[in-house]
XYZ file of N, CA and C in Angstrom:
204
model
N -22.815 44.068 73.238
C -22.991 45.031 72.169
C -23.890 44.476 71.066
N -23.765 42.853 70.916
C -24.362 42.381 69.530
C -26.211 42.509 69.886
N -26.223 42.443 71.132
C -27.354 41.786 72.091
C -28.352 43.867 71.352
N -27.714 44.970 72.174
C -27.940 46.100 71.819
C -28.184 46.339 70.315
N -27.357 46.005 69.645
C -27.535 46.367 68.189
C -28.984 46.085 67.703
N -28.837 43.781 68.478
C -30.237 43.577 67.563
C -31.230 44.216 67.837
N -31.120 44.718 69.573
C -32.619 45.298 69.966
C -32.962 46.839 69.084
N -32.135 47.341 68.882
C -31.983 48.269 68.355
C -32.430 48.326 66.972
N -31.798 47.123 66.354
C -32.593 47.355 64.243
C -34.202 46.635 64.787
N -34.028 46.019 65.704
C -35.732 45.223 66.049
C -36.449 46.817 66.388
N -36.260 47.670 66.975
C -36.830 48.965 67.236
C -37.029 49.334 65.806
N -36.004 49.861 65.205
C -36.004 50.398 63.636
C -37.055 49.891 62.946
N -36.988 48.702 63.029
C -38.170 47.851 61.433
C -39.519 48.049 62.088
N -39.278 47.961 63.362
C -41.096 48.310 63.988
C -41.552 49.626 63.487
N -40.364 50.804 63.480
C -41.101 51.795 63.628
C -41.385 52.305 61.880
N -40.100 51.423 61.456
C -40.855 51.636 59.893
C -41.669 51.029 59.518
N -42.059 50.160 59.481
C -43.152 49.116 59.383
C -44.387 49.809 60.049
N -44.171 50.843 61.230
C -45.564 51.284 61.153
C -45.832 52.746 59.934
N -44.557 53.582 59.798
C -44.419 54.373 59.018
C -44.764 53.871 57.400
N -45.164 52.590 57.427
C -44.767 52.139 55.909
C -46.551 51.849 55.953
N -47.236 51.327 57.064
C -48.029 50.776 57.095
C -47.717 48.850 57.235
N -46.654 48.335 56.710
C -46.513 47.042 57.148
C -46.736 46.382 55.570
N -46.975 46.918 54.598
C -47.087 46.110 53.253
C -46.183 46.104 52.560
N -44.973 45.505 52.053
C -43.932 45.787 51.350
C -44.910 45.766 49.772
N -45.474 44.722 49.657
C -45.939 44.459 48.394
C -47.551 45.467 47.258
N -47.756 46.248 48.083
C -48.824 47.046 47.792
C -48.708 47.463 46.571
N -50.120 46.981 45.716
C -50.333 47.149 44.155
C -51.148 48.058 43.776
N -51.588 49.012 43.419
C -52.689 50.050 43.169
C -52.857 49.995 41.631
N -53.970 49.482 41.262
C -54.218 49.981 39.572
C -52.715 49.196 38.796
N -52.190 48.303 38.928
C -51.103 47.385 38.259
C -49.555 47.923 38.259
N -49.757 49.250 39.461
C -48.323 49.192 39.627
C -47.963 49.820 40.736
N -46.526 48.844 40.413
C -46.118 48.793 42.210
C -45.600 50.101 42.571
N -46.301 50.431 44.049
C -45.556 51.171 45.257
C -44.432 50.463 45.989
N -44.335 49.619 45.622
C -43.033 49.157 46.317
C -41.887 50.353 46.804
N -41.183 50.793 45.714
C -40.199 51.806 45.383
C -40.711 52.760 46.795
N -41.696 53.068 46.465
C -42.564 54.365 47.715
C -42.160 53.585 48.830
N -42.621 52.374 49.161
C -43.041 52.246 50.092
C -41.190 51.681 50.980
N -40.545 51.272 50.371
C -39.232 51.417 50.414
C -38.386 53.130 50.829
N -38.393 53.776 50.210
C -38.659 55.034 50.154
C -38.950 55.493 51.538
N -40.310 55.738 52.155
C -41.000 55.574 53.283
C -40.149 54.869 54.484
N -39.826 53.453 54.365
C -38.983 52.585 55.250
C -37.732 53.433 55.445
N -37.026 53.511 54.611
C -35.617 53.917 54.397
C -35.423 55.529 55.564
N -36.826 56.223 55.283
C -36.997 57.632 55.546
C -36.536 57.454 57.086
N -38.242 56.372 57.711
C -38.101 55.945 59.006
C -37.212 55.677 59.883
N -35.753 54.809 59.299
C -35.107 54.132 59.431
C -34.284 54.935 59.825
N -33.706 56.199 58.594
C -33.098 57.462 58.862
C -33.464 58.566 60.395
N -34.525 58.752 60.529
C -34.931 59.409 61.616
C -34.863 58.518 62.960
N -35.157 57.307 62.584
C -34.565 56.450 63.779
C -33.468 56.681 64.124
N -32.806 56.267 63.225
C -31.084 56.167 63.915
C -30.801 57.993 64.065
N -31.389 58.753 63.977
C -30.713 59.928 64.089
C -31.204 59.744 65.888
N -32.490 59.704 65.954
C -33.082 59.961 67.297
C -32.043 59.442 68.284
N -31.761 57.767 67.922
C -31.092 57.082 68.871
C -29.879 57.497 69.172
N -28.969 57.943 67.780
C -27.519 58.505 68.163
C -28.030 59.873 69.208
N -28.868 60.718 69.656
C -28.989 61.556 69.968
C -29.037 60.821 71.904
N -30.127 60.307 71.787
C -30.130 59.280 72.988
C -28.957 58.839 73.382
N -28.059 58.753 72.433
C -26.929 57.350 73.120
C -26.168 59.145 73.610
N -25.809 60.010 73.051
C -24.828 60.978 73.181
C -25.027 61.904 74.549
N -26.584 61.939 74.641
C -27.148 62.397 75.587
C -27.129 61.226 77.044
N -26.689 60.071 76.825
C -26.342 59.383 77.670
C -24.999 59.364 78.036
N -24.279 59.397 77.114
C -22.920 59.247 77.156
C -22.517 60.746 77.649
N -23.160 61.764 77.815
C -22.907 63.135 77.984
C -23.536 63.157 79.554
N -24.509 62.903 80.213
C -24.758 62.271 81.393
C -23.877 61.291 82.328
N -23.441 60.327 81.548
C -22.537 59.100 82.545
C -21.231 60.121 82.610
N -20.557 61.040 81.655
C -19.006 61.457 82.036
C -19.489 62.616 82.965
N -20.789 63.352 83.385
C -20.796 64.535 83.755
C -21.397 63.551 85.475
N -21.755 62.869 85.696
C -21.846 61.983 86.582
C -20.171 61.311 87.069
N -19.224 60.770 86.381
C -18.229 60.227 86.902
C -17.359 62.177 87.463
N -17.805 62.843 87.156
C -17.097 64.321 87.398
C -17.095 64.848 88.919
């Protein structure tokens, strides 16, 4: 399970990190997007884990209609 989890937040940060662009620290004109770009991550992160619970349920809804 621990093995799943990590692969799983390792999926997450990729896909925010491309959603974010990959800069936590981005300065424009002397002030920070950070907040945004956090913001952005957080969003990603959210739609991730929705996708995956959908995946896991849709699996788990497959394996009991298979043991039937």
């Amino acid at each position: 399970m621990d093995a799943a989890y990590g692969a799983r937040h390792h999926v997450l940060e990729l896909m925010a990190k491309e959603q974010t662009g990959g800069d936590d620290r981005k300065w424009t004109g002397g002030r920070s997007e950070q907040s945004d770009v956090k913001r952005r991550r957080n969003r990603a992160l959210s739609i991730g884990n929705r996708v995956l619970e959908e995946v896991a349920q849709a699996t788990r809804s497959c394996e009991v209609k298979a043991k039937c």
